[in-house]
mmCIF file with all atom_site columns, C-alpha atoms in Angstrom:
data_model
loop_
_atom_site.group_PDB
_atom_site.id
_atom_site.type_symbol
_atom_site.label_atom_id
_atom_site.label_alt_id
_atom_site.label_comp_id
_atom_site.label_asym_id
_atom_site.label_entity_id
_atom_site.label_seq_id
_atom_site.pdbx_PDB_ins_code
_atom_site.Cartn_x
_atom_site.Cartn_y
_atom_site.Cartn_z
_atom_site.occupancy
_atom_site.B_iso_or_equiv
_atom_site.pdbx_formal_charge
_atom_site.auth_seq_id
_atom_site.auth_comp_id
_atom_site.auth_asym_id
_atom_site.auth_atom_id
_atom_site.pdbx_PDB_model_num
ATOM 1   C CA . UNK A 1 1   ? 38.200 52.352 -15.933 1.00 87.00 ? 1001 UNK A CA 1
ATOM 2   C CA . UNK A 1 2   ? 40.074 55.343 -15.408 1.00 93.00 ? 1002 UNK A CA 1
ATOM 3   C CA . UNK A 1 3   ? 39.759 58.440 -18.026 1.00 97.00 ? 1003 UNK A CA 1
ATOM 4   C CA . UNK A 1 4   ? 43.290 59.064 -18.459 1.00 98.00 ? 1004 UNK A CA 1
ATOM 5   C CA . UNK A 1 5   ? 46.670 59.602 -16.916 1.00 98.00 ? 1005 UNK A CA 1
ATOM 6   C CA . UNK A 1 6   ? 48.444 62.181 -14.738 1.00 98.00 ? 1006 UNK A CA 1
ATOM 7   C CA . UNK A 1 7   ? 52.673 61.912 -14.910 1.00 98.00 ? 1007 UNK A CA 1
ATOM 8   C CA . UNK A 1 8   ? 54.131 63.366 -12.030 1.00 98.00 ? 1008 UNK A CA 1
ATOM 9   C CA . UNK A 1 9   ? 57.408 63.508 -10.527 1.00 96.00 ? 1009 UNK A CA 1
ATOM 10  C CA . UNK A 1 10  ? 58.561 62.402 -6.776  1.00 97.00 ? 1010 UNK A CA 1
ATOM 11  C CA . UNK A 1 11  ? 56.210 64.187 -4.133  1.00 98.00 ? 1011 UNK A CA 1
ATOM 12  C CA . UNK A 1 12  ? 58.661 65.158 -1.708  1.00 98.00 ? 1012 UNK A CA 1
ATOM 13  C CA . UNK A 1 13  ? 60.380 67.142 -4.708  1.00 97.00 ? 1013 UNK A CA 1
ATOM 14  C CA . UNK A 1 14  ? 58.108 68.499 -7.200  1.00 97.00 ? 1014 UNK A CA 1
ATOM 15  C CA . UNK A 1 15  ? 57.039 71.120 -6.859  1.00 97.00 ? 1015 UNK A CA 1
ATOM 16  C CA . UNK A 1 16  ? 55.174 71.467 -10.359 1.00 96.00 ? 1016 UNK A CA 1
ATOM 17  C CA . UNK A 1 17  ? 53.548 68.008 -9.969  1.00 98.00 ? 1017 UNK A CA 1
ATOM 18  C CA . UNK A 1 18  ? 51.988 69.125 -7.175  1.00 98.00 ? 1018 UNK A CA 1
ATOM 19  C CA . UNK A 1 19  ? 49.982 71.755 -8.270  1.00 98.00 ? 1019 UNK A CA 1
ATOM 20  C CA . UNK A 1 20  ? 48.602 69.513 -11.383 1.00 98.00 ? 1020 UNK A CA 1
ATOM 21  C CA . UNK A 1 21  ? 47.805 66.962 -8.641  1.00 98.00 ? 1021 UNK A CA 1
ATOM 22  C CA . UNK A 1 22  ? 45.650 69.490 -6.804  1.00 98.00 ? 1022 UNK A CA 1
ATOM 23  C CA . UNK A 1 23  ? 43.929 70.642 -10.229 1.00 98.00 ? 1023 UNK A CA 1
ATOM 24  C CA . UNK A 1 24  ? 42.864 67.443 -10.767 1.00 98.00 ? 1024 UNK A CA 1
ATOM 25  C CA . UNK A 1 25  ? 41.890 66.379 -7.632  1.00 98.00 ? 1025 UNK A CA 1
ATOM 26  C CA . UNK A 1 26  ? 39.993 69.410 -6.744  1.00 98.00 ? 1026 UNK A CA 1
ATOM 27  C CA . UNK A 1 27  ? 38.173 68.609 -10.164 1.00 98.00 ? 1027 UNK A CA 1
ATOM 28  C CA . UNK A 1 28  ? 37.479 64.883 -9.442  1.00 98.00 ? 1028 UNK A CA 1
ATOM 29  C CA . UNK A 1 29  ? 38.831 64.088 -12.806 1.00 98.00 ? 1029 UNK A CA 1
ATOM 30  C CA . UNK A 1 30  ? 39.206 59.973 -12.724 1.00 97.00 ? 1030 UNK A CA 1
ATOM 31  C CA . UNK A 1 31  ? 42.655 59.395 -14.163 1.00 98.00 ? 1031 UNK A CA 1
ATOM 32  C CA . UNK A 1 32  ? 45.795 56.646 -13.276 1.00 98.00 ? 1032 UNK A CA 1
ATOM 33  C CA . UNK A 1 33  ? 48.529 58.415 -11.335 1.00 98.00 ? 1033 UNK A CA 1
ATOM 34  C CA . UNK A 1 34  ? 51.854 57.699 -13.183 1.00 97.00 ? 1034 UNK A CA 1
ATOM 35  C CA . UNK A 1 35  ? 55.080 58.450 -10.596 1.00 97.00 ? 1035 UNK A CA 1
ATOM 36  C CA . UNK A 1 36  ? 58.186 58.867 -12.421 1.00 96.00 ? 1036 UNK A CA 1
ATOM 37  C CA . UNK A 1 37  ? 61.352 59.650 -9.419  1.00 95.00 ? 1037 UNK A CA 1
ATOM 38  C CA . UNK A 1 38  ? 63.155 62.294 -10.263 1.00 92.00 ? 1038 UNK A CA 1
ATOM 39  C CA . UNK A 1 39  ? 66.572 62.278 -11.172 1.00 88.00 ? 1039 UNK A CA 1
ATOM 40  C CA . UNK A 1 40  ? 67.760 65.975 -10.330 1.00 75.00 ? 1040 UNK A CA 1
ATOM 41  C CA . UNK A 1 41  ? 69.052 68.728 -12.695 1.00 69.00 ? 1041 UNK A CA 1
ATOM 42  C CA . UNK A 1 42  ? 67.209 67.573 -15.953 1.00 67.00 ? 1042 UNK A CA 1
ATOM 43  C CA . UNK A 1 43  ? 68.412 63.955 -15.489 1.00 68.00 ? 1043 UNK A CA 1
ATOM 44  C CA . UNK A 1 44  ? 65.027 62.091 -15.534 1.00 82.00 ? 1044 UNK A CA 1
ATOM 45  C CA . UNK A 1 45  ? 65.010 60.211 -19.077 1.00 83.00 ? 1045 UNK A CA 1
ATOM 46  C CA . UNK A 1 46  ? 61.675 58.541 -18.351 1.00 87.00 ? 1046 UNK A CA 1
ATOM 47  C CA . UNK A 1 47  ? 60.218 61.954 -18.549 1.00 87.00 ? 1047 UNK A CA 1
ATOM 48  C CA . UNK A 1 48  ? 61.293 62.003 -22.361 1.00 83.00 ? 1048 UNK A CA 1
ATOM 49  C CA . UNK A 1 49  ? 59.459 59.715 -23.584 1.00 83.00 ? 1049 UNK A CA 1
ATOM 50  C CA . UNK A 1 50  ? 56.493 59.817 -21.127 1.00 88.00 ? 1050 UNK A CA 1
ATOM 51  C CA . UNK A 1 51  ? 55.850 63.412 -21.767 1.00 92.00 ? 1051 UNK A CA 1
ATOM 52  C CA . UNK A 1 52  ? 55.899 65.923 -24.439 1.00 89.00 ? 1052 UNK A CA 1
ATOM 53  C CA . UNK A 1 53  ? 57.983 68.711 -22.640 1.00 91.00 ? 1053 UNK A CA 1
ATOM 54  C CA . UNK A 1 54  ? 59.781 66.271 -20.827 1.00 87.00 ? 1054 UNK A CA 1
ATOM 55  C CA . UNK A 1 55  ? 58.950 67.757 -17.443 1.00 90.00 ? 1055 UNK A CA 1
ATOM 56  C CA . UNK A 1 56  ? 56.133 67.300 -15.207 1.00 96.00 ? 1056 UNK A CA 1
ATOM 57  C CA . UNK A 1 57  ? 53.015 67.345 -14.734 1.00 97.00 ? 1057 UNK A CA 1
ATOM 58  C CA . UNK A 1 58  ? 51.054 66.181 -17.610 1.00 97.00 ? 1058 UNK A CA 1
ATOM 59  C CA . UNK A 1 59  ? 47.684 65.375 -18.275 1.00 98.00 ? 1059 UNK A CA 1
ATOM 60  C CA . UNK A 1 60  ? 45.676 63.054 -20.477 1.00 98.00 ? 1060 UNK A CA 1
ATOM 61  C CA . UNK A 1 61  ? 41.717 63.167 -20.352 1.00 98.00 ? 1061 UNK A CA 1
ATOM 62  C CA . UNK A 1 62  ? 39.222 62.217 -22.516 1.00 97.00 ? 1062 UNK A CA 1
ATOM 63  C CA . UNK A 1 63  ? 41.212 62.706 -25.522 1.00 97.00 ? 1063 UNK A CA 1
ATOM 64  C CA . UNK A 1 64  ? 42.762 66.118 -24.350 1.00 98.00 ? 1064 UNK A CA 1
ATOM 65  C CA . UNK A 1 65  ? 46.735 66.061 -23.722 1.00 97.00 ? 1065 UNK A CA 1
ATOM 66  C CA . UNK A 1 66  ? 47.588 68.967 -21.255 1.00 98.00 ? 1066 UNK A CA 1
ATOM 67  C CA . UNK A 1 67  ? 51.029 70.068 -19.776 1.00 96.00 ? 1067 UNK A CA 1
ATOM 68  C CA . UNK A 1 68  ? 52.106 72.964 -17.809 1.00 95.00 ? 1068 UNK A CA 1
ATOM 69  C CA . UNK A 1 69  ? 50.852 73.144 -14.045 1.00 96.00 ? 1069 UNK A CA 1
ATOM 70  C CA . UNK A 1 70  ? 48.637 76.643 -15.030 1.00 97.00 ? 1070 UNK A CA 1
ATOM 71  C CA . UNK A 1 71  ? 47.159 74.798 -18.310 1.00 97.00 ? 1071 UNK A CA 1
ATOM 72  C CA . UNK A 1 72  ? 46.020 71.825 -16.032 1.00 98.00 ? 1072 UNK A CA 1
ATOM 73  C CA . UNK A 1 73  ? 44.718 74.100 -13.657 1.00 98.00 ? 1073 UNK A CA 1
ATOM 74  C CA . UNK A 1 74  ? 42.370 75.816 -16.605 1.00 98.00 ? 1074 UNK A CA 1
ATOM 75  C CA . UNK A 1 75  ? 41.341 72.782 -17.955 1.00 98.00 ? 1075 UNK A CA 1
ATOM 76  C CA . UNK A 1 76  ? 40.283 71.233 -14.781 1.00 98.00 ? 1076 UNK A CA 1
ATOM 77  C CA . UNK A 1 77  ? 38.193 74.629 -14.357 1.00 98.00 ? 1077 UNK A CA 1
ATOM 78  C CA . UNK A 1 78  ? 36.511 73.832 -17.634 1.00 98.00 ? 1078 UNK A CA 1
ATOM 79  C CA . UNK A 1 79  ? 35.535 70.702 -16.062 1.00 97.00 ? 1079 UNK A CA 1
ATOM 80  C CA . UNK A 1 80  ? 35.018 72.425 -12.727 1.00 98.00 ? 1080 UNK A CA 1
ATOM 81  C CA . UNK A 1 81  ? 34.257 75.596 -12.814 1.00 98.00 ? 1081 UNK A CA 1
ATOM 82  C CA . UNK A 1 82  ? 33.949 76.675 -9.008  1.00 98.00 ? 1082 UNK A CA 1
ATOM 83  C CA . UNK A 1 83  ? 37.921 76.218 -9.050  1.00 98.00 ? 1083 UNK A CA 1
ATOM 84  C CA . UNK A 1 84  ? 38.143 79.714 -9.925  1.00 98.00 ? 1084 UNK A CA 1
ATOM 85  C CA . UNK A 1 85  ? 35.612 82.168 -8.210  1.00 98.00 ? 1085 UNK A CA 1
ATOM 86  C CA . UNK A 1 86  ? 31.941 83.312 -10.036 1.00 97.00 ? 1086 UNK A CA 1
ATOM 87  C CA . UNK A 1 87  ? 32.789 87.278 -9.776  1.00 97.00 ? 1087 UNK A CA 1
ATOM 88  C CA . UNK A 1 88  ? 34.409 87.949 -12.519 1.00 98.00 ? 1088 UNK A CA 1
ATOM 89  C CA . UNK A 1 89  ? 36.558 90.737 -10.701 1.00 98.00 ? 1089 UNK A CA 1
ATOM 90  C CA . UNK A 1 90  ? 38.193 87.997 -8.016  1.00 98.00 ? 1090 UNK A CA 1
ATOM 91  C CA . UNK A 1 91  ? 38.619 85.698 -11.172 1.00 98.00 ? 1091 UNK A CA 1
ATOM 92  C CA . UNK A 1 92  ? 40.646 87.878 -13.096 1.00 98.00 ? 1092 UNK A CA 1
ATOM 93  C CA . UNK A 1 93  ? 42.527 88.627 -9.873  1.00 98.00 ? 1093 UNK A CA 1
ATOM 94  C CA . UNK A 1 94  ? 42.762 85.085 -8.791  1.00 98.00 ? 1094 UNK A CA 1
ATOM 95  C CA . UNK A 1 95  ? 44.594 84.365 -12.465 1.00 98.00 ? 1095 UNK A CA 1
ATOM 96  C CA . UNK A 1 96  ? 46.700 87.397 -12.188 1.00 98.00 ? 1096 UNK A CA 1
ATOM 97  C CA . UNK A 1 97  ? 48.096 85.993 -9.274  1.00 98.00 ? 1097 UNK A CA 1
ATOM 98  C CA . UNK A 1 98  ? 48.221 82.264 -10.291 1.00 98.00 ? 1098 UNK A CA 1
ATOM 99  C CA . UNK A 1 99  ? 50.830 83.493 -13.671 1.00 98.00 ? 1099 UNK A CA 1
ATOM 100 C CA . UNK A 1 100 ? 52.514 85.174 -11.603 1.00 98.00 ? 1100 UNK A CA 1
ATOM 101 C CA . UNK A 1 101 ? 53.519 82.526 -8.959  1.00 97.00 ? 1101 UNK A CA 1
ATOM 102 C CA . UNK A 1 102 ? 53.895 80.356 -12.592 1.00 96.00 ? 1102 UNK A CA 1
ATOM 103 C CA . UNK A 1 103 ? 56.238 83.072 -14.376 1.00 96.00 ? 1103 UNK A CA 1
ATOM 104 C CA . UNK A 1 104 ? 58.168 84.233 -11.195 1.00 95.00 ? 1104 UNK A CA 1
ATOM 105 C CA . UNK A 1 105 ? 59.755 83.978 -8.192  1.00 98.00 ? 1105 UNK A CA 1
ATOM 106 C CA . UNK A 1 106 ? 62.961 82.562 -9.586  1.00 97.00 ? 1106 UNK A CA 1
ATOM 107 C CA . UNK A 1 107 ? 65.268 83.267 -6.523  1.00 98.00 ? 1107 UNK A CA 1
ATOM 108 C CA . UNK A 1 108 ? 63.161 81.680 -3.906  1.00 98.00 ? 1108 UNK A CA 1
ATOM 109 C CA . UNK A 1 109 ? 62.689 78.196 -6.024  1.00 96.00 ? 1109 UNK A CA 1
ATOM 110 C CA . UNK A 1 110 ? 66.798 78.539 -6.282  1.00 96.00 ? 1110 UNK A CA 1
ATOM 111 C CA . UNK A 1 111 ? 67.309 79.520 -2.838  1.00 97.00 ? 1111 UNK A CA 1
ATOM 112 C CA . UNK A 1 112 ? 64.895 76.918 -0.963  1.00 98.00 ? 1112 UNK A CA 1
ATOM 113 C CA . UNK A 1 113 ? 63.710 74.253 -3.188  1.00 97.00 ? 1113 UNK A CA 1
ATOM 114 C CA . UNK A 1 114 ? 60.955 71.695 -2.422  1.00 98.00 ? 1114 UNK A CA 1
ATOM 115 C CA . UNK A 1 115 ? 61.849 69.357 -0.055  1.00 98.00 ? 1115 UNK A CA 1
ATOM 116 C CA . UNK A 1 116 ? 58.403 68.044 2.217   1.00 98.00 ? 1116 UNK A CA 1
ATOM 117 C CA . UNK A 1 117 ? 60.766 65.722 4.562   1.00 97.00 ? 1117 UNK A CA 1
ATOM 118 C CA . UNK A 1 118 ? 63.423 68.212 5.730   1.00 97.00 ? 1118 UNK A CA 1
ATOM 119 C CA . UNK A 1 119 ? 63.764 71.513 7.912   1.00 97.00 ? 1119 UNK A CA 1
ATOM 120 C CA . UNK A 1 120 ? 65.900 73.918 6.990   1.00 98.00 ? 1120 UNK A CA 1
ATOM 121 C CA . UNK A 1 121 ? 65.628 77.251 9.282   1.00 97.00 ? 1121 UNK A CA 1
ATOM 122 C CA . UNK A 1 122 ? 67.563 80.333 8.775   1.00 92.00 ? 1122 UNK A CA 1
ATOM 123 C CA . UNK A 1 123 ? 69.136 78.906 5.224   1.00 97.00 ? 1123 UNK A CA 1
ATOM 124 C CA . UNK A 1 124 ? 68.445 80.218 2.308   1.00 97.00 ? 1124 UNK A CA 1
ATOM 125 C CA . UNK A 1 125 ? 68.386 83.932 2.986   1.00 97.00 ? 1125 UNK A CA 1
ATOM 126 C CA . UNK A 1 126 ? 69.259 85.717 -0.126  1.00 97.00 ? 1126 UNK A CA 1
ATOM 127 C CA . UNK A 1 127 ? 68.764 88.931 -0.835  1.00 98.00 ? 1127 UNK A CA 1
ATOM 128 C CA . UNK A 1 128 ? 67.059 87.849 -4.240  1.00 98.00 ? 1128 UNK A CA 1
ATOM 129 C CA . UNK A 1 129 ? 64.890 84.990 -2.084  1.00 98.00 ? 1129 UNK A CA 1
ATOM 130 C CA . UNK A 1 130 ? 64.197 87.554 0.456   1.00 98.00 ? 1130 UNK A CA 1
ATOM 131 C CA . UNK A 1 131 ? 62.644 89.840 -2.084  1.00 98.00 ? 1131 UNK A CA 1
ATOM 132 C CA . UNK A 1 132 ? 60.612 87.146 -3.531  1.00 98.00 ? 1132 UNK A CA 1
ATOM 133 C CA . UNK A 1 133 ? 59.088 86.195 -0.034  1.00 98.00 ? 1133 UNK A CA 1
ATOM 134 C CA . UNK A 1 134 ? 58.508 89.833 0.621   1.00 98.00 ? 1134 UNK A CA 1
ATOM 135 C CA . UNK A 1 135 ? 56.032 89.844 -2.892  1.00 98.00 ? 1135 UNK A CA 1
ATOM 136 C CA . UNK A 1 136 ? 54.751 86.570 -1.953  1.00 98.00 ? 1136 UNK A CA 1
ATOM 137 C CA . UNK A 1 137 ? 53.299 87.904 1.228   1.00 98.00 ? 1137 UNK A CA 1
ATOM 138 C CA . UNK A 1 138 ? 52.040 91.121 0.108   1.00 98.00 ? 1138 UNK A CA 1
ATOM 139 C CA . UNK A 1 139 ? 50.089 89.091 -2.740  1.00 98.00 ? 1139 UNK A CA 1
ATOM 140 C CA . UNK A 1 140 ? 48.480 86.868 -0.135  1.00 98.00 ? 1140 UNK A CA 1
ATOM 141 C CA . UNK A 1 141 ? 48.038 89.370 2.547   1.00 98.00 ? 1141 UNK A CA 1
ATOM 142 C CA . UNK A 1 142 ? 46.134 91.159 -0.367  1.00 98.00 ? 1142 UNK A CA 1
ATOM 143 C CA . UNK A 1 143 ? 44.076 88.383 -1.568  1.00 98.00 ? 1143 UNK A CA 1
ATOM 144 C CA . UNK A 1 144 ? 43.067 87.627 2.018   1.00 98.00 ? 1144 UNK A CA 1
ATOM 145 C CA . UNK A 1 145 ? 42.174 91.151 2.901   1.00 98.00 ? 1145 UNK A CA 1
ATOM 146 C CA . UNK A 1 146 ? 39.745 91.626 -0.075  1.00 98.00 ? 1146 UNK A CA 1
ATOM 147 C CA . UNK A 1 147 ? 38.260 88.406 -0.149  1.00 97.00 ? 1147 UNK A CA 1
ATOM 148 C CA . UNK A 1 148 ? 38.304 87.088 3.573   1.00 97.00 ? 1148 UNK A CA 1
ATOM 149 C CA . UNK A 1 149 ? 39.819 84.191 3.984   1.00 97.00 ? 1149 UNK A CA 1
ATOM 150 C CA . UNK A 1 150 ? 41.174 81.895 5.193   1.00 98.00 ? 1150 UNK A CA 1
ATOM 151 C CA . UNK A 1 151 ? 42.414 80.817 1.360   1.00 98.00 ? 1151 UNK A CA 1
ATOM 152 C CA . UNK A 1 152 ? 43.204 83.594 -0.996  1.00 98.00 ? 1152 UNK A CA 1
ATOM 153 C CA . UNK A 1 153 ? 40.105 83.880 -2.565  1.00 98.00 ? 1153 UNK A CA 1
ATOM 154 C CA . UNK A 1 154 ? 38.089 83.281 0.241   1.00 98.00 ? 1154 UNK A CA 1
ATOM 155 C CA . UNK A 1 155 ? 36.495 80.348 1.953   1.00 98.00 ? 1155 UNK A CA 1
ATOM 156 C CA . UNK A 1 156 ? 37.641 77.195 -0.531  1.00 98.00 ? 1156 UNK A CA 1
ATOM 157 C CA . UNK A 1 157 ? 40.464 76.034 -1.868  1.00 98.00 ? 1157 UNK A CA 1
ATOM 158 C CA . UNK A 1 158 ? 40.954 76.905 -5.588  1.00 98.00 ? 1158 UNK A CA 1
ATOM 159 C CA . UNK A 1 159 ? 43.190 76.557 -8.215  1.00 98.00 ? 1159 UNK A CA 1
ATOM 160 C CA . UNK A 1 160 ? 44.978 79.877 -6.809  1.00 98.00 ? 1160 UNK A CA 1
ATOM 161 C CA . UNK A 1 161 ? 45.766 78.168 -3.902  1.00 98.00 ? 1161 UNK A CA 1
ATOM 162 C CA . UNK A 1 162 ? 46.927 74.674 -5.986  1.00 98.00 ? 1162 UNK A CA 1
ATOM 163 C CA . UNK A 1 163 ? 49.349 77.440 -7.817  1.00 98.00 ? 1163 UNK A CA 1
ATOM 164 C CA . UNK A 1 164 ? 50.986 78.826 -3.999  1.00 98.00 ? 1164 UNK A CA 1
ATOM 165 C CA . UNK A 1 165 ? 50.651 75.533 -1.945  1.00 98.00 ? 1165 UNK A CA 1
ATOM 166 C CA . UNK A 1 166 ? 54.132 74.472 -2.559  1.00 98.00 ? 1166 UNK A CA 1
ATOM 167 C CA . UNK A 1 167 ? 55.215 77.813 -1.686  1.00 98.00 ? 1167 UNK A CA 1
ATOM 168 C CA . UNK A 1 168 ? 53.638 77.739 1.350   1.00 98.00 ? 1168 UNK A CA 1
ATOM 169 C CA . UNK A 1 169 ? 55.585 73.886 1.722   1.00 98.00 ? 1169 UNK A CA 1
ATOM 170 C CA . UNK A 1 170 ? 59.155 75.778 0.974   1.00 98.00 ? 1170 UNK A CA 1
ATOM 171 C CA . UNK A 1 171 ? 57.950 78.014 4.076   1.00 98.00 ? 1171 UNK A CA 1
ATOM 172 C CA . UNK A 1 172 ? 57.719 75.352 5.906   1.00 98.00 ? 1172 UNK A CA 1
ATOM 173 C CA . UNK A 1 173 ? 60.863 73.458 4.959   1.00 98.00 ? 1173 UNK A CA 1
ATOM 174 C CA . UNK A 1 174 ? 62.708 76.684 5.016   1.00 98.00 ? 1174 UNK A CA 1
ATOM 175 C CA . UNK A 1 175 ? 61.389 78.805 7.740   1.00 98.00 ? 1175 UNK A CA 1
ATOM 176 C CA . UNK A 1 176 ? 62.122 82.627 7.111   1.00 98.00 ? 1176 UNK A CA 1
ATOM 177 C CA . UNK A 1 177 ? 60.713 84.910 9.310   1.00 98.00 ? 1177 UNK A CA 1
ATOM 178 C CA . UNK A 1 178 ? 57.355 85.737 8.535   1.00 98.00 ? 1178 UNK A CA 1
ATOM 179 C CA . UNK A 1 179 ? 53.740 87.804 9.091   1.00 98.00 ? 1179 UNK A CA 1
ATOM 180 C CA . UNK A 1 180 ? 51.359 86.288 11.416  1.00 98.00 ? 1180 UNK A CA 1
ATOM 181 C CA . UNK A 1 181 ? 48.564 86.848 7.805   1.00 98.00 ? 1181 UNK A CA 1
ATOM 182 C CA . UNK A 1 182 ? 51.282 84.127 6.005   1.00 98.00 ? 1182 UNK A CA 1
ATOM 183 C CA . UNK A 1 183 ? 51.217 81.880 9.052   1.00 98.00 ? 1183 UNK A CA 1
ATOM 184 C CA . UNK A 1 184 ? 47.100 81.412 9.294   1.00 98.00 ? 1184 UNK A CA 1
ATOM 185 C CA . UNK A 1 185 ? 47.255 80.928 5.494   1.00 98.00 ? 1185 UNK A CA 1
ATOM 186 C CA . UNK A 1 186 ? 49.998 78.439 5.753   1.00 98.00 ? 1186 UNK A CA 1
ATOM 187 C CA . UNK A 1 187 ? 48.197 76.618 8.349   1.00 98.00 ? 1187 UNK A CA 1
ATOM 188 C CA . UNK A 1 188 ? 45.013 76.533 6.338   1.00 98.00 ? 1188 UNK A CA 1
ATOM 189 C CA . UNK A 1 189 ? 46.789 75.040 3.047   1.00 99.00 ? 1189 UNK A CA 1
ATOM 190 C CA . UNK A 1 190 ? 48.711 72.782 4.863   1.00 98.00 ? 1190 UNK A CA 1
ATOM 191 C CA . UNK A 1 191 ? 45.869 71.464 7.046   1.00 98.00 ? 1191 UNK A CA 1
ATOM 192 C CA . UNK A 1 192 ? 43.642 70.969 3.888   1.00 98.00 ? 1192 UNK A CA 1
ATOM 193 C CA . UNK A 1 193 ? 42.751 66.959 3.219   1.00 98.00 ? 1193 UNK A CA 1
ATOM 194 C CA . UNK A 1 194 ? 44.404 67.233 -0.227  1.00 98.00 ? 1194 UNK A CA 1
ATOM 195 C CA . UNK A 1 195 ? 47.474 68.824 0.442   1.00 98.00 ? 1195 UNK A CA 1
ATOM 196 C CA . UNK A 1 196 ? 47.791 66.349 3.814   1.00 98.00 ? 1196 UNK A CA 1
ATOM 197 C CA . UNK A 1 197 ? 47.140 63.656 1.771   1.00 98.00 ? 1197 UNK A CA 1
ATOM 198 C CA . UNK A 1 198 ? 50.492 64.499 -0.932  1.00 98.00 ? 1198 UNK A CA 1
ATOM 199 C CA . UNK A 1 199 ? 52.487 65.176 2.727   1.00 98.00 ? 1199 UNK A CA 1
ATOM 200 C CA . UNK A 1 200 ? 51.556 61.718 3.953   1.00 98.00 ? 1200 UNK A CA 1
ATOM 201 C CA . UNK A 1 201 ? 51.924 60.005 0.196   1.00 98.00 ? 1201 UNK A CA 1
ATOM 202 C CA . UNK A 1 202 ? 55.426 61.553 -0.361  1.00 98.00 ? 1202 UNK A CA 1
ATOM 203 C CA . UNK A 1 203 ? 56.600 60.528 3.705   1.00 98.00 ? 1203 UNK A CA 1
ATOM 204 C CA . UNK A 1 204 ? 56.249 56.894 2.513   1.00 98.00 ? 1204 UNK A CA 1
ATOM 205 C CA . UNK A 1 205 ? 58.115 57.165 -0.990  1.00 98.00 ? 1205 UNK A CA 1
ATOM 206 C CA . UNK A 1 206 ? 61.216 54.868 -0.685  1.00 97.00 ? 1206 UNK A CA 1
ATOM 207 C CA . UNK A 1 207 ? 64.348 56.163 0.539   1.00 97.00 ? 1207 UNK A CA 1
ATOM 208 C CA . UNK A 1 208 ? 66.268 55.044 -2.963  1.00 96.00 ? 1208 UNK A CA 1
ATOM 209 C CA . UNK A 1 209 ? 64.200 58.193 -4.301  1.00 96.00 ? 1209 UNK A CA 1
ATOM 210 C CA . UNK A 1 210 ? 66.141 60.577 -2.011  1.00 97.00 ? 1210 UNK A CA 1
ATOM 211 C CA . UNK A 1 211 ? 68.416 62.564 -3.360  1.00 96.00 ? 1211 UNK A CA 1
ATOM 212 C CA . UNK A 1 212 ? 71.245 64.345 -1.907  1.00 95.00 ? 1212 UNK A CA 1
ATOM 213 C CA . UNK A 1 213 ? 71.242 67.912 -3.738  1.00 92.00 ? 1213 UNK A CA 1
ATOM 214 C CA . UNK A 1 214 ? 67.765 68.378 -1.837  1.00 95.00 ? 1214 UNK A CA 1
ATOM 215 C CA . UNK A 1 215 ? 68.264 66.280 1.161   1.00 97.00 ? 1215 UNK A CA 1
ATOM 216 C CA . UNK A 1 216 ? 71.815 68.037 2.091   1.00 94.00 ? 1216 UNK A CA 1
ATOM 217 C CA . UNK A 1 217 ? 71.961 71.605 0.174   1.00 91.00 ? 1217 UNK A CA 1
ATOM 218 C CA . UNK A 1 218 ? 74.727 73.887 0.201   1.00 82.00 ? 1218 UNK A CA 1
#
């Protein structure tokens, strides 16, 4: 009997839902997966009445009701603690860096949104975006450098990483130039068994779930 529910959005889109997913995954909480498809710009009623803040992700465990991808993230640390690191110096840093990628980077989630199913190289080039990537790589080239590898705070996936992975899917989709440091780290997020896993679960969502605002930008 599962402990609770997680509401998430469609996986080829969201973004947000993705790195609650990976929280709670990476904690092993036992909860029902409830997909709501997305309707684009705000449009999604379901997500009115199925969550408080009417967006996605949300969480409800053991009595707790949790919503914000960085909340989930802490609360599936309290649970599982080795989702952030033990020193407490790489802990703070690993946080700094997990608000950040929650508070920022405005320009590059307008520029190249979330699409998992689509390549779009060259596109998207702002300056704005550009200067987003450009902080995005000095924050991981940074994180790699002091703690080794080959995920930001070293050898596992954390909730750091659950915070950047759909970054690293936008790089994908999107394909600006970028430093070889960004590519192994890509390659290691993308190759982990969770974040495979939400590639190969959003590949076989139905095509009536598409939508053309992502599927055909401007």
């Amino acid at each position: 009997m599962p402990e609770g529910r997680l509401v998430i959005g469609t996986k080829r889109y969201s973004s947000w839902s993705m790195r609650g997913w990976l929280a709670v995954h990476l904690a092993g909480l036992d909860v029902e997966e409830v997909l709501i498809p997305l309707a684009g710009g705000g449009g999604t009623s379901a997500l009115k009445s199925a969550t408080p803040a009417g967006l996605v992700p949300y969480l409800e465990h053991r009595g707790a009701r949790i919503w914000e991808s960085l909340a989930i993230c802490e609360y599936c640390a309290e649970i599982t603690p080795k989702l952030w690191p033990a020193d407490r110096a790489a802990r703070a840093h690993a946080r700094s860096i997990a608000a950040e990628m929650h508070a920022g980077f405005r320009n590059l989630r307008i520029a190249m949104p979330m699409n998992l199913g689509r390549s779009f190289p060259g596109r998207g080039r702002t300056p704005e975006s550009l200067a987003d990537i450009a902080r995005v790589e000095a924050i991981w080239a940074e994180a790699i450098a002091a703690h080794g590898g080959p995920f930001l705070m070293g050898a596992d996936f954390g909730a750091v990483d659950a915070m950047y992975a759909p970054v690293v899917a936008r790089f994908i989709t999107w394909q600006p130039e970028l430093s070889a440091t960004t590519q192994r780290y890509m390659a290691a997020v993308r190759a982990h068994p969770l974040v495979a896993r939400w590639y190969d679960e959003a590949a076989a969502e139905p095509a009536a779930w598409l939508l053309d605002r992502y599927e055909n930008p401007a």
